[in-house]
mmCIF file of N, CA, C and O in Angstrom:
data_model
loop_
_atom_site.group_PDB
_atom_site.id
_atom_site.type_symbol
_atom_site.label_atom_id
_atom_site.label_comp_id
_atom_site.label_asym_id
_atom_site.label_seq_id
_atom_site.Cartn_x
_atom_site.Cartn_y
_atom_site.Cartn_z
ATOM 1 N N MET A 1 -8.728 -14.426 -7.432
ATOM 2 C CA MET A 1 -8.408 -13.832 -8.184
ATOM 3 C C MET A 1 -8.449 -12.022 -7.819
ATOM 4 O O MET A 1 -7.688 -11.538 -8.413
ATOM 5 N N VAL A 2 -9.653 -11.932 -7.072
ATOM 6 C CA VAL A 2 -9.733 -10.366 -6.768
ATOM 7 C C VAL A 2 -8.381 -10.065 -5.666
ATOM 8 O O VAL A 2 -7.954 -8.757 -5.628
ATOM 9 N N LYS A 3 -7.985 -10.747 -5.051
ATOM 10 C CA LYS A 3 -6.917 -10.497 -3.837
ATOM 11 C C LYS A 3 -5.683 -10.559 -4.994
ATOM 12 O O LYS A 3 -4.763 -9.647 -4.410
ATOM 13 N N ILE A 4 -5.502 -11.077 -5.921
ATOM 14 C CA ILE A 4 -4.153 -11.189 -6.659
ATOM 15 C C ILE A 4 -4.154 -9.543 -7.441
ATOM 16 O O ILE A 4 -3.221 -9.145 -7.623
ATOM 17 N N MET A 5 -5.528 -9.521 -8.066
ATOM 18 C CA MET A 5 -5.530 -7.737 -8.394
ATOM 19 C C MET A 5 -5.291 -6.977 -7.675
ATOM 20 O O MET A 5 -4.835 -6.108 -8.068
ATOM 21 N N ASN A 6 -5.652 -6.852 -6.604
ATOM 22 C CA ASN A 6 -5.386 -6.156 -5.262
ATOM 23 C C ASN A 6 -3.744 -6.050 -4.970
ATOM 24 O O ASN A 6 -3.325 -5.013 -4.731
ATOM 25 N N ILE A 7 -3.083 -7.359 -4.634
ATOM 26 C CA ILE A 7 -1.688 -7.147 -4.717
ATOM 27 C C ILE A 7 -1.036 -6.428 -6.032
ATOM 28 O O ILE A 7 -0.058 -5.697 -5.774
ATOM 29 N N ALA A 8 -1.235 -6.808 -7.018
ATOM 30 C CA ALA A 8 -0.705 -6.230 -8.336
ATOM 31 C C ALA A 8 -0.954 -4.836 -8.492
ATOM 32 O O ALA A 8 -0.200 -4.069 -8.879
ATOM 33 N N ALA A 9 -2.174 -4.552 -8.014
ATOM 34 C CA ALA A 9 -2.355 -2.764 -8.014
ATOM 35 C C ALA A 9 -1.697 -2.229 -7.368
ATOM 36 O O ALA A 9 -1.334 -1.254 -7.504
ATOM 37 N N THR A 10 -1.383 -2.507 -5.716
ATOM 38 C CA THR A 10 -0.997 -2.043 -4.731
ATOM 39 C C THR A 10 0.747 -2.082 -5.254
ATOM 40 O O THR A 10 1.246 -1.077 -5.124
ATOM 41 N N ALA A 11 1.423 -3.258 -5.887
ATOM 42 C CA ALA A 11 2.850 -3.222 -6.107
ATOM 43 C C ALA A 11 3.093 -2.051 -7.351
ATOM 44 O O ALA A 11 3.849 -1.527 -7.356
ATOM 45 N N GLY A 12 2.181 -2.255 -8.180
ATOM 46 C CA GLY A 12 2.448 -1.407 -9.412
ATOM 47 C C GLY A 12 2.230 -0.261 -8.956
ATOM 48 O O GLY A 12 3.040 0.846 -9.423
ATOM 49 N N GLY A 13 1.046 0.235 -7.986
ATOM 50 C CA GLY A 13 1.298 2.036 -7.652
ATOM 51 C C GLY A 13 2.606 2.357 -6.962
ATOM 52 O O GLY A 13 2.899 3.499 -7.163
ATOM 53 N N ILE A 14 3.098 1.521 -6.050
ATOM 54 C CA ILE A 14 4.107 1.814 -5.365
ATOM 55 C C ILE A 14 5.501 1.725 -5.996
ATOM 56 O O ILE A 14 6.177 2.628 -6.126
ATOM 57 N N GLY A 15 5.303 0.947 -7.126
ATOM 58 C CA GLY A 15 6.297 1.041 -8.150
ATOM 59 C C GLY A 15 6.364 2.228 -9.166
ATOM 60 O O GLY A 15 7.420 2.684 -9.204
ATOM 61 N N ILE A 16 5.305 2.592 -9.375
ATOM 62 C CA ILE A 16 5.222 3.864 -10.258
ATOM 63 C C ILE A 16 5.265 4.924 -9.306
ATOM 64 O O ILE A 16 5.969 6.016 -9.629
ATOM 65 N N LEU A 17 5.178 5.130 -8.029
ATOM 66 C CA LEU A 17 5.612 6.125 -7.252
ATOM 67 C C LEU A 17 7.217 6.187 -6.767
ATOM 68 O O LEU A 17 7.905 6.981 -7.036
ATOM 69 N N ASN A 18 7.719 5.011 -6.898
ATOM 70 C CA ASN A 18 9.093 4.570 -7.035
ATOM 71 C C ASN A 18 9.894 5.267 -8.059
ATOM 72 O O ASN A 18 10.760 5.984 -8.123
ATOM 73 N N ILE A 19 9.162 5.155 -9.376
ATOM 74 C CA ILE A 19 9.806 5.587 -10.376
ATOM 75 C C ILE A 19 9.633 6.898 -10.494
ATOM 76 O O ILE A 19 10.716 7.368 -10.947
ATOM 77 N N LEU A 20 8.349 7.553 -10.142
ATOM 78 C CA LEU A 20 8.555 9.239 -10.072
ATOM 79 C C LEU A 20 9.249 10.050 -9.076
ATOM 80 O O LEU A 20 9.997 10.651 -9.279
ATOM 81 N N LEU A 21 9.556 9.005 -8.088
ATOM 82 C CA LEU A 21 10.306 9.689 -7.045
ATOM 83 C C LEU A 21 11.816 9.653 -7.320
ATOM 84 O O LEU A 21 12.729 10.491 -7.414
ATOM 85 N N MET A 22 12.112 8.417 -8.170
ATOM 86 C CA MET A 22 13.998 8.426 -8.583
ATOM 87 C C MET A 22 14.053 9.257 -9.946
ATOM 88 O O MET A 22 14.699 10.067 -9.778
ATOM 89 N N LEU A 23 13.124 9.706 -10.489
ATOM 90 C CA LEU A 23 13.174 10.670 -11.888
ATOM 91 C C LEU A 23 13.290 12.392 -11.143
ATOM 92 O O LEU A 23 14.178 12.968 -11.661
ATOM 93 N N VAL A 24 12.216 12.358 -9.949
ATOM 94 C CA VAL A 24 12.470 13.887 -9.364
ATOM 95 C C VAL A 24 13.533 14.087 -8.768
ATOM 96 O O VAL A 24 14.265 15.067 -8.596
ATOM 97 N N LEU A 25 13.849 13.023 -8.025
ATOM 98 C CA LEU A 25 15.002 13.145 -7.075
ATOM 99 C C LEU A 25 16.484 12.822 -7.789
ATOM 100 O O LEU A 25 17.531 13.072 -7.056
ATOM 101 N N ASP A 26 16.407 12.000 -8.692
ATOM 102 C CA ASP A 26 17.823 11.993 -9.584
ATOM 103 C C ASP A 26 18.056 10.802 -8.945
ATOM 104 O O ASP A 26 19.549 11.203 -8.435
ATOM 105 N N THR A 27 17.877 9.605 -8.251
ATOM 106 C CA THR A 27 18.607 8.765 -7.397
ATOM 107 C C THR A 27 18.510 7.564 -8.264
ATOM 108 O O THR A 27 17.508 7.280 -9.131
ATOM 109 N N GLY A 28 18.719 6.254 -7.757
ATOM 110 C CA GLY A 28 18.728 5.244 -8.285
ATOM 111 C C GLY A 28 17.384 4.316 -7.678
ATOM 112 O O GLY A 28 16.798 5.369 -6.494
ATOM 113 N N PHE A 29 16.819 3.548 -8.751
ATOM 114 C CA PHE A 29 15.539 3.009 -8.063
ATOM 115 C C PHE A 29 15.475 2.185 -6.870
ATOM 116 O O PHE A 29 14.725 2.340 -6.054
ATOM 117 N N ILE A 30 16.804 1.435 -6.376
ATOM 118 C CA ILE A 30 16.777 0.782 -5.381
ATOM 119 C C ILE A 30 16.908 1.814 -4.099
ATOM 120 O O ILE A 30 16.270 1.680 -3.152
ATOM 121 N N GLU A 31 17.649 2.848 -4.328
ATOM 122 C CA GLU A 31 17.875 3.729 -3.379
ATOM 123 C C GLU A 31 16.672 4.455 -2.779
ATOM 124 O O GLU A 31 16.495 4.826 -1.670
ATOM 125 N N ILE A 32 15.738 5.053 -3.433
ATOM 126 C CA ILE A 32 14.486 5.344 -3.428
ATOM 127 C C ILE A 32 13.301 4.447 -3.051
ATOM 128 O O ILE A 32 12.237 5.101 -2.460
ATOM 129 N N SER A 33 13.542 3.269 -3.310
ATOM 130 C CA SER A 33 12.359 2.283 -3.100
ATOM 131 C C SER A 33 12.058 2.018 -1.516
ATOM 132 O O SER A 33 10.947 1.948 -1.392
ATOM 133 N N LEU A 34 12.821 2.394 -0.408
ATOM 134 C CA LEU A 34 12.464 2.307 0.900
ATOM 135 C C LEU A 34 11.124 3.544 1.040
ATOM 136 O O LEU A 34 10.376 3.462 1.822
ATOM 137 N N LEU A 35 11.608 4.624 0.810
ATOM 138 C CA LEU A 35 11.157 5.822 0.885
ATOM 139 C C LEU A 35 9.728 5.578 0.151
ATOM 140 O O LEU A 35 8.777 5.915 0.908
ATOM 141 N N ALA A 36 9.624 4.857 -1.284
ATOM 142 C CA ALA A 36 8.260 4.817 -1.796
ATOM 143 C C ALA A 36 7.509 3.770 -0.937
ATOM 144 O O ALA A 36 6.282 4.093 -0.738
ATOM 145 N N GLY A 37 8.094 2.784 -0.770
ATOM 146 C CA GLY A 37 7.426 2.080 0.332
ATOM 147 C C GLY A 37 6.810 2.469 1.774
ATOM 148 O O GLY A 37 5.730 2.343 2.053
ATOM 149 N N ILE A 38 7.313 3.025 2.191
ATOM 150 C CA ILE A 38 6.970 3.548 3.616
ATOM 151 C C ILE A 38 5.808 4.896 3.233
ATOM 152 O O ILE A 38 4.784 4.794 3.835
ATOM 153 N N ILE A 39 6.153 5.687 2.279
ATOM 154 C CA ILE A 39 5.100 6.468 1.613
ATOM 155 C C ILE A 39 3.690 5.684 1.365
ATOM 156 O O ILE A 39 2.654 6.106 1.811
ATOM 157 N N GLY A 40 3.854 4.501 0.616
ATOM 158 C CA GLY A 40 2.602 3.607 0.773
ATOM 159 C C GLY A 40 2.078 2.917 1.829
ATOM 160 O O GLY A 40 0.795 2.957 1.666
ATOM 161 N N ILE A 41 2.938 2.650 2.591
ATOM 162 C CA ILE A 41 2.124 2.251 3.878
ATOM 163 C C ILE A 41 1.294 3.425 4.672
ATOM 164 O O ILE A 41 0.441 3.434 5.117
ATOM 165 N N VAL A 42 2.086 4.256 4.753
ATOM 166 C CA VAL A 42 1.321 5.569 5.105
ATOM 167 C C VAL A 42 -0.194 5.972 4.701
ATOM 168 O O VAL A 42 -1.194 6.054 5.033
ATOM 169 N N VAL A 43 -0.060 5.885 3.443
ATOM 170 C CA VAL A 43 -1.235 6.501 2.644
ATOM 171 C C VAL A 43 -2.155 5.101 2.951
ATOM 172 O O VAL A 43 -3.377 5.580 3.119
ATOM 173 N N VAL A 44 -1.924 3.674 2.703
ATOM 174 C CA VAL A 44 -2.947 2.887 2.886
ATOM 175 C C VAL A 44 -3.445 2.762 4.260
ATOM 176 O O VAL A 44 -4.731 2.363 4.474
ATOM 177 N N ARG A 45 -2.617 3.166 5.396
ATOM 178 C CA ARG A 45 -2.944 3.178 6.832
ATOM 179 C C ARG A 45 -3.766 4.092 7.264
ATOM 180 O O ARG A 45 -4.608 4.292 7.934
ATOM 181 N N PHE A 46 -3.752 5.573 6.473
ATOM 182 C CA PHE A 46 -4.533 6.371 6.365
ATOM 183 C C PHE A 46 -6.053 6.180 6.061
ATOM 184 O O PHE A 46 -6.817 6.541 6.807
ATOM 185 N N PHE A 47 -6.154 5.499 5.066
ATOM 186 C CA PHE A 47 -7.531 5.055 4.428
ATOM 187 C C PHE A 47 -7.994 3.727 5.183
ATOM 188 O O PHE A 47 -9.144 3.483 5.322
ATOM 189 N N THR A 48 -7.417 2.888 6.011
ATOM 190 C CA THR A 48 -7.399 1.673 6.296
ATOM 191 C C THR A 48 -7.575 1.772 7.869
ATOM 192 O O THR A 48 -8.093 0.430 8.545
ATOM 193 N N SER A 49 -7.195 2.475 8.717
ATOM 194 C CA SER A 49 -6.967 2.292 9.971
ATOM 195 C C SER A 49 -8.263 2.756 10.794
ATOM 196 O O SER A 49 -9.263 3.074 10.187
ATOM 197 N N PRO A 50 -8.616 2.037 12.143
ATOM 198 C CA PRO A 50 -9.913 2.180 12.859
ATOM 199 C C PRO A 50 -10.724 3.623 12.455
ATOM 200 O O PRO A 50 -11.659 3.836 12.348
ATOM 201 N N GLY A 51 -9.839 4.490 12.648
ATOM 202 C CA GLY A 51 -10.202 6.106 12.679
ATOM 203 C C GLY A 51 -9.951 6.543 11.700
ATOM 204 O O GLY A 51 -9.848 7.848 11.377
ATOM 205 N N ASN A 52 -10.302 6.278 10.466
ATOM 206 C CA ASN A 52 -9.891 6.585 9.399
ATOM 207 C C ASN A 52 -10.607 7.379 8.561
ATOM 208 O O ASN A 52 -11.934 7.910 8.714
ATOM 209 N N TYR A 53 -9.991 8.058 7.285
ATOM 210 C CA TYR A 53 -10.329 9.412 6.636
ATOM 211 C C TYR A 53 -11.709 8.788 6.006
ATOM 212 O O TYR A 53 -12.845 9.432 5.710
ATOM 213 N N ALA A 54 -11.362 7.437 5.497
ATOM 214 C CA ALA A 54 -12.874 7.036 4.310
ATOM 215 C C ALA A 54 -14.278 6.791 5.590
ATOM 216 O O ALA A 54 -15.188 7.053 4.639
ATOM 217 N N LYS A 55 -14.117 6.268 6.699
ATOM 218 C CA LYS A 55 -15.050 6.207 7.499
ATOM 219 C C LYS A 55 -15.610 7.542 7.922
ATOM 220 O O LYS A 55 -16.764 7.761 8.168
ATOM 221 N N ALA A 56 -14.883 8.667 7.906
ATOM 222 C CA ALA A 56 -15.303 9.878 8.654
ATOM 223 C C ALA A 56 -16.079 10.268 7.462
ATOM 224 O O ALA A 56 -16.844 11.097 8.051
ATOM 225 N N ASN A 57 -15.718 10.287 6.301
ATOM 226 C CA ASN A 57 -16.687 10.905 5.037
ATOM 227 C C ASN A 57 -17.552 10.178 4.298
ATOM 228 O O ASN A 57 -17.632 10.617 2.978
ATOM 229 N N ARG A 58 -18.047 8.886 4.737
ATOM 230 C CA ARG A 58 -18.585 8.509 4.177
ATOM 231 C C ARG A 58 -20.145 8.717 4.363
ATOM 232 O O ARG A 58 -20.386 9.122 5.492
ATOM 233 N N ALA A 59 -21.067 8.269 3.744
ATOM 234 C CA ALA A 59 -22.686 8.502 4.179
ATOM 235 C C ALA A 59 -23.002 7.686 5.273
ATOM 236 O O ALA A 59 -22.392 6.558 5.582
ATOM 237 N N PRO A 60 -23.904 8.244 5.904
ATOM 238 C CA PRO A 60 -24.385 7.578 7.344
ATOM 239 C C PRO A 60 -24.954 6.140 6.883
ATOM 240 O O PRO A 60 -25.720 5.898 5.705
ATOM 241 N N VAL A 61 -24.856 5.131 7.658
ATOM 242 C CA VAL A 61 -25.288 3.822 7.366
ATOM 243 C C VAL A 61 -26.739 3.543 7.416
ATOM 244 O O VAL A 61 -27.284 4.153 8.222
ATOM 245 N N GLU A 62 -27.490 3.046 6.448
ATOM 246 C CA GLU A 62 -28.858 2.572 6.541
ATOM 247 C C GLU A 62 -29.105 1.540 7.133
ATOM 248 O O GLU A 62 -28.447 0.515 6.944
ATOM 249 N N THR A 63 -30.379 1.258 7.936
ATOM 250 C CA THR A 63 -30.626 0.238 8.411
ATOM 251 C C THR A 63 -31.276 -0.718 7.344
ATOM 252 O O THR A 63 -31.829 -0.399 6.367
ATOM 253 N N GLY A 64 -31.521 -2.128 7.636
ATOM 254 C CA GLY A 64 -32.213 -3.031 6.963
ATOM 255 C C GLY A 64 -33.514 -2.604 6.589
ATOM 256 O O GLY A 64 -33.978 -3.069 5.344
ATOM 257 N N LEU A 65 -34.235 -1.935 7.622
ATOM 258 C CA LEU A 65 -35.594 -1.464 7.141
ATOM 259 C C LEU A 65 -35.760 -0.378 5.968
ATOM 260 O O LEU A 65 -36.933 -0.104 5.397
ATOM 261 N N MET A 66 -34.492 0.347 6.088
ATOM 262 C CA MET A 66 -34.725 1.749 5.053
ATOM 263 C C MET A 66 -34.316 1.117 3.560
ATOM 264 O O MET A 66 -34.707 1.594 2.656
ATOM 265 N N THR A 67 -33.509 -0.093 3.353
ATOM 266 C CA THR A 67 -33.429 0.023 1.978
ATOM 267 C C THR A 67 -33.484 -1.752 1.836
ATOM 268 O O THR A 67 -33.345 -2.396 2.724
ATOM 269 N N VAL A 68 -33.901 -2.232 0.347
ATOM 270 C CA VAL A 68 -33.760 -3.667 -0.132
ATOM 271 C C VAL A 68 -32.871 -3.912 -1.119
ATOM 272 O O VAL A 68 -32.659 -3.278 -2.039
ATOM 273 N N GLN A 69 -31.906 -4.905 -0.743
ATOM 274 C CA GLN A 69 -30.845 -5.240 -1.667
ATOM 275 C C GLN A 69 -31.057 -6.502 -2.340
ATOM 276 O O GLN A 69 -31.375 -7.708 -1.961
ATOM 277 N N LEU A 70 -31.438 -6.169 -3.814
ATOM 278 C CA LEU A 70 -31.885 -6.850 -4.601
ATOM 279 C C LEU A 70 -30.848 -8.354 -4.914
ATOM 280 O O LEU A 70 -31.169 -9.355 -5.364
ATOM 281 N N LYS A 71 -29.656 -7.743 -4.849
ATOM 282 C CA LYS A 71 -28.522 -8.505 -5.506
ATOM 283 C C LYS A 71 -27.452 -8.419 -4.058
ATOM 284 O O LYS A 71 -27.285 -7.629 -3.590
ATOM 285 N N GLU A 72 -26.496 -9.607 -4.449
ATOM 286 C CA GLU A 72 -25.590 -9.649 -3.374
ATOM 287 C C GLU A 72 -24.371 -8.970 -3.650
ATOM 288 O O GLU A 72 -23.999 -8.643 -4.595
ATOM 289 N N GLN A 73 -23.832 -8.477 -2.692
ATOM 290 C CA GLN A 73 -22.775 -7.183 -2.553
ATOM 291 C C GLN A 73 -21.707 -7.998 -2.482
ATOM 292 O O GLN A 73 -21.429 -8.863 -1.752
ATOM 293 N N LYS A 74 -20.686 -7.619 -3.639
ATOM 294 C CA LYS A 74 -19.549 -8.492 -4.119
ATOM 295 C C LYS A 74 -18.434 -7.612 -3.297
ATOM 296 O O LYS A 74 -18.350 -6.384 -3.841
ATOM 297 N N LYS A 75 -17.248 -8.061 -2.760
ATOM 298 C CA LYS A 75 -16.142 -7.181 -2.058
ATOM 299 C C LYS A 75 -15.099 -7.218 -3.361
ATOM 300 O O LYS A 75 -14.709 -8.537 -3.770
ATOM 301 N N VAL A 76 -14.619 -6.318 -3.387
ATOM 302 C CA VAL A 76 -13.760 -6.114 -4.630
ATOM 303 C C VAL A 76 -12.513 -5.441 -3.957
ATOM 304 O O VAL A 76 -11.249 -5.582 -4.617
ATOM 305 N N VAL A 77 -12.393 -4.804 -2.700
ATOM 306 C CA VAL A 77 -11.197 -4.105 -2.330
ATOM 307 C C VAL A 77 -10.632 -5.174 -1.130
ATOM 308 O O VAL A 77 -11.677 -4.854 0.056
ATOM 309 N N TYR A 78 -9.924 -5.425 -0.651
ATOM 310 C CA TYR A 78 -9.063 -6.006 0.518
ATOM 311 C C TYR A 78 -8.325 -5.428 1.230
ATOM 312 O O TYR A 78 -6.949 -5.404 0.836
ATOM 313 N N PRO A 79 -8.588 -4.492 2.208
ATOM 314 C CA PRO A 79 -7.520 -3.304 2.876
ATOM 315 C C PRO A 79 -6.375 -4.329 3.546
ATOM 316 O O PRO A 79 -5.469 -3.538 3.413
ATOM 317 N N LYS A 80 -6.907 -5.164 4.015
ATOM 318 C CA LYS A 80 -5.432 -5.977 4.987
ATOM 319 C C LYS A 80 -4.522 -6.025 3.491
ATOM 320 O O LYS A 80 -3.414 -6.292 3.858
ATOM 321 N N THR A 81 -5.119 -6.928 2.893
ATOM 322 C CA THR A 81 -4.209 -7.194 1.683
ATOM 323 C C THR A 81 -3.444 -6.578 0.924
ATOM 324 O O THR A 81 -2.198 -6.513 0.849
ATOM 325 N N ILE A 82 -4.014 -5.244 0.624
ATOM 326 C CA ILE A 82 -3.210 -4.113 0.375
ATOM 327 C C ILE A 82 -2.187 -3.406 1.381
ATOM 328 O O ILE A 82 -1.263 -3.293 0.861
ATOM 329 N N GLU A 83 -2.502 -3.646 2.350
ATOM 330 C CA GLU A 83 -1.496 -3.178 3.518
ATOM 331 C C GLU A 83 -0.775 -3.985 3.968
ATOM 332 O O GLU A 83 0.808 -3.659 3.846
ATOM 333 N N TRP A 84 -0.608 -5.353 3.831
ATOM 334 C CA TRP A 84 0.675 -6.448 3.634
ATOM 335 C C TRP A 84 1.242 -6.171 2.489
ATOM 336 O O TRP A 84 2.301 -6.437 2.526
ATOM 337 N N THR A 85 0.616 -6.092 1.381
ATOM 338 C CA THR A 85 1.151 -5.916 0.205
ATOM 339 C C THR A 85 2.498 -4.554 0.207
ATOM 340 O O THR A 85 3.608 -4.618 -0.137
ATOM 341 N N SER A 86 1.918 -3.539 0.865
ATOM 342 C CA SER A 86 2.849 -2.577 0.805
ATOM 343 C C SER A 86 4.019 -2.756 2.119
ATOM 344 O O SER A 86 5.132 -2.425 1.841
ATOM 345 N N ILE A 87 3.777 -3.838 3.054
ATOM 346 C CA ILE A 87 4.694 -3.960 4.055
ATOM 347 C C ILE A 87 5.677 -4.914 3.568
ATOM 348 O O ILE A 87 6.984 -4.574 3.559
ATOM 349 N N VAL A 88 5.320 -5.834 2.906
ATOM 350 C CA VAL A 88 6.024 -6.737 1.969
ATOM 351 C C VAL A 88 7.077 -6.058 1.013
ATOM 352 O O VAL A 88 8.207 -6.275 1.222
ATOM 353 N N TYR A 89 6.344 -5.044 0.227
ATOM 354 C CA TYR A 89 7.179 -4.219 -0.525
ATOM 355 C C TYR A 89 8.445 -3.258 0.088
ATOM 356 O O TYR A 89 9.348 -3.522 -0.406
ATOM 357 N N THR A 90 8.281 -2.632 1.376
ATOM 358 C CA THR A 90 9.136 -2.330 1.807
ATOM 359 C C THR A 90 10.023 -3.004 2.625
ATOM 360 O O THR A 90 11.125 -2.757 2.473
ATOM 361 N N ALA A 91 9.833 -4.129 3.287
ATOM 362 C CA ALA A 91 10.774 -5.100 3.651
ATOM 363 C C ALA A 91 11.429 -5.609 2.830
ATOM 364 O O ALA A 91 12.900 -5.887 2.958
ATOM 365 N N VAL A 92 10.702 -6.084 1.359
ATOM 366 C CA VAL A 92 11.744 -6.253 0.338
ATOM 367 C C VAL A 92 12.868 -5.230 -0.334
ATOM 368 O O VAL A 92 14.133 -5.238 -0.477
ATOM 369 N N SER A 93 12.517 -4.051 -0.071
ATOM 370 C CA SER A 93 13.144 -3.165 -0.628
ATOM 371 C C SER A 93 14.300 -2.544 0.360
ATOM 372 O O SER A 93 15.714 -2.269 0.241
ATOM 373 N N LEU A 94 14.026 -2.736 1.875
ATOM 374 C CA LEU A 94 15.201 -2.622 2.489
ATOM 375 C C LEU A 94 16.149 -3.739 2.643
ATOM 376 O O LEU A 94 17.283 -3.265 2.764
ATOM 377 N N ALA A 95 15.395 -4.911 2.403
ATOM 378 C CA ALA A 95 16.695 -6.059 2.221
ATOM 379 C C ALA A 95 17.649 -5.944 0.796
ATOM 380 O O ALA A 95 18.854 -5.801 1.316
ATOM 381 N N ALA A 96 16.757 -5.386 -0.413
ATOM 382 C CA ALA A 96 17.516 -4.889 -1.054
ATOM 383 C C ALA A 96 18.692 -3.828 -0.801
ATOM 384 O O ALA A 96 19.901 -3.945 -1.434
ATOM 385 N N VAL A 97 18.240 -2.720 -0.061
ATOM 386 C CA VAL A 97 19.165 -1.662 0.332
ATOM 387 C C VAL A 97 20.547 -2.024 1.054
ATOM 388 O O VAL A 97 21.588 -1.893 0.746
ATOM 389 N N ILE A 98 20.295 -3.162 2.058
ATOM 390 C CA ILE A 98 21.030 -3.696 2.722
ATOM 391 C C ILE A 98 22.118 -4.464 1.971
ATOM 392 O O ILE A 98 23.361 -4.294 2.151
ATOM 393 N N VAL A 99 21.686 -5.253 0.761
ATOM 394 C CA VAL A 99 22.582 -5.917 -0.025
ATOM 395 C C VAL A 99 23.352 -5.103 -0.638
ATOM 396 O O VAL A 99 24.478 -5.288 -0.801
ATOM 397 N N LEU A 100 22.578 -4.396 -1.196
ATOM 398 C CA LEU A 100 23.476 -3.406 -2.448
ATOM 399 C C LEU A 100 24.492 -2.476 -1.302
ATOM 400 O O LEU A 100 25.369 -2.530 -1.774
ATOM 401 N N TYR A 101 24.169 -2.150 -0.194
ATOM 402 C CA TYR A 101 25.091 -1.392 0.300
ATOM 403 C C TYR A 101 25.715 -2.302 1.735
ATOM 404 O O TYR A 101 25.928 -1.559 2.819
ATOM 405 N N ARG A 102 26.094 -3.574 1.590
ATOM 406 C CA ARG A 102 26.658 -4.437 2.745
ATOM 407 C C ARG A 102 27.858 -3.607 3.009
ATOM 408 O O ARG A 102 28.229 -3.914 4.348
ATOM 409 N N ASP A 103 28.701 -3.125 2.230
ATOM 410 C CA ASP A 103 30.004 -2.662 2.611
ATOM 411 C C ASP A 103 29.992 -1.543 3.486
ATOM 412 O O ASP A 103 30.962 -1.629 4.544
ATOM 413 N N TYR A 104 28.808 -0.743 3.618
ATOM 414 C CA TYR A 104 28.785 0.407 4.224
ATOM 415 C C TYR A 104 28.087 -0.312 5.717
ATOM 416 O O TYR A 104 28.582 0.571 6.613
ATOM 417 N N PHE A 105 27.200 -0.883 5.584
ATOM 418 C CA PHE A 105 26.437 -1.380 6.605
ATOM 419 C C PHE A 105 27.280 -2.164 7.640
ATOM 420 O O PHE A 105 27.545 -2.706 8.591
ATOM 421 N N PHE A 106 28.307 -3.300 6.938
ATOM 422 C CA PHE A 106 28.862 -4.266 7.997
ATOM 423 C C PHE A 106 30.553 -3.914 7.813
ATOM 424 O O PHE A 106 31.337 -5.047 7.776
ATOM 425 N N THR A 107 30.985 -2.955 7.780
ATOM 426 C CA THR A 107 32.484 -2.662 7.891
ATOM 427 C C THR A 107 32.858 -1.697 9.152
ATOM 428 O O THR A 107 32.060 -1.105 9.859
#
């Protein structure tokens, strides 16, 4: 259920970005969807790559001797799921652009 929420939030976020870019640049939804997908991938990779911004700016790790956890930690964000959702969104938008402009690509 949490992964589905991650997928929905990612697709919704990129969709909102797509709509904002569409309104700002005064273009069609499909025409700008590839750019929105690429921006989504770049932002997600910025926070999930091995030397990422989030790791560089977090508090230092505490050892098990310094703290006691009384309850189980639950994972609510799945970075790879979010990253793959962005990639799939971009791939689908690329396919839609190619289908929409097939006369341009295949003439």
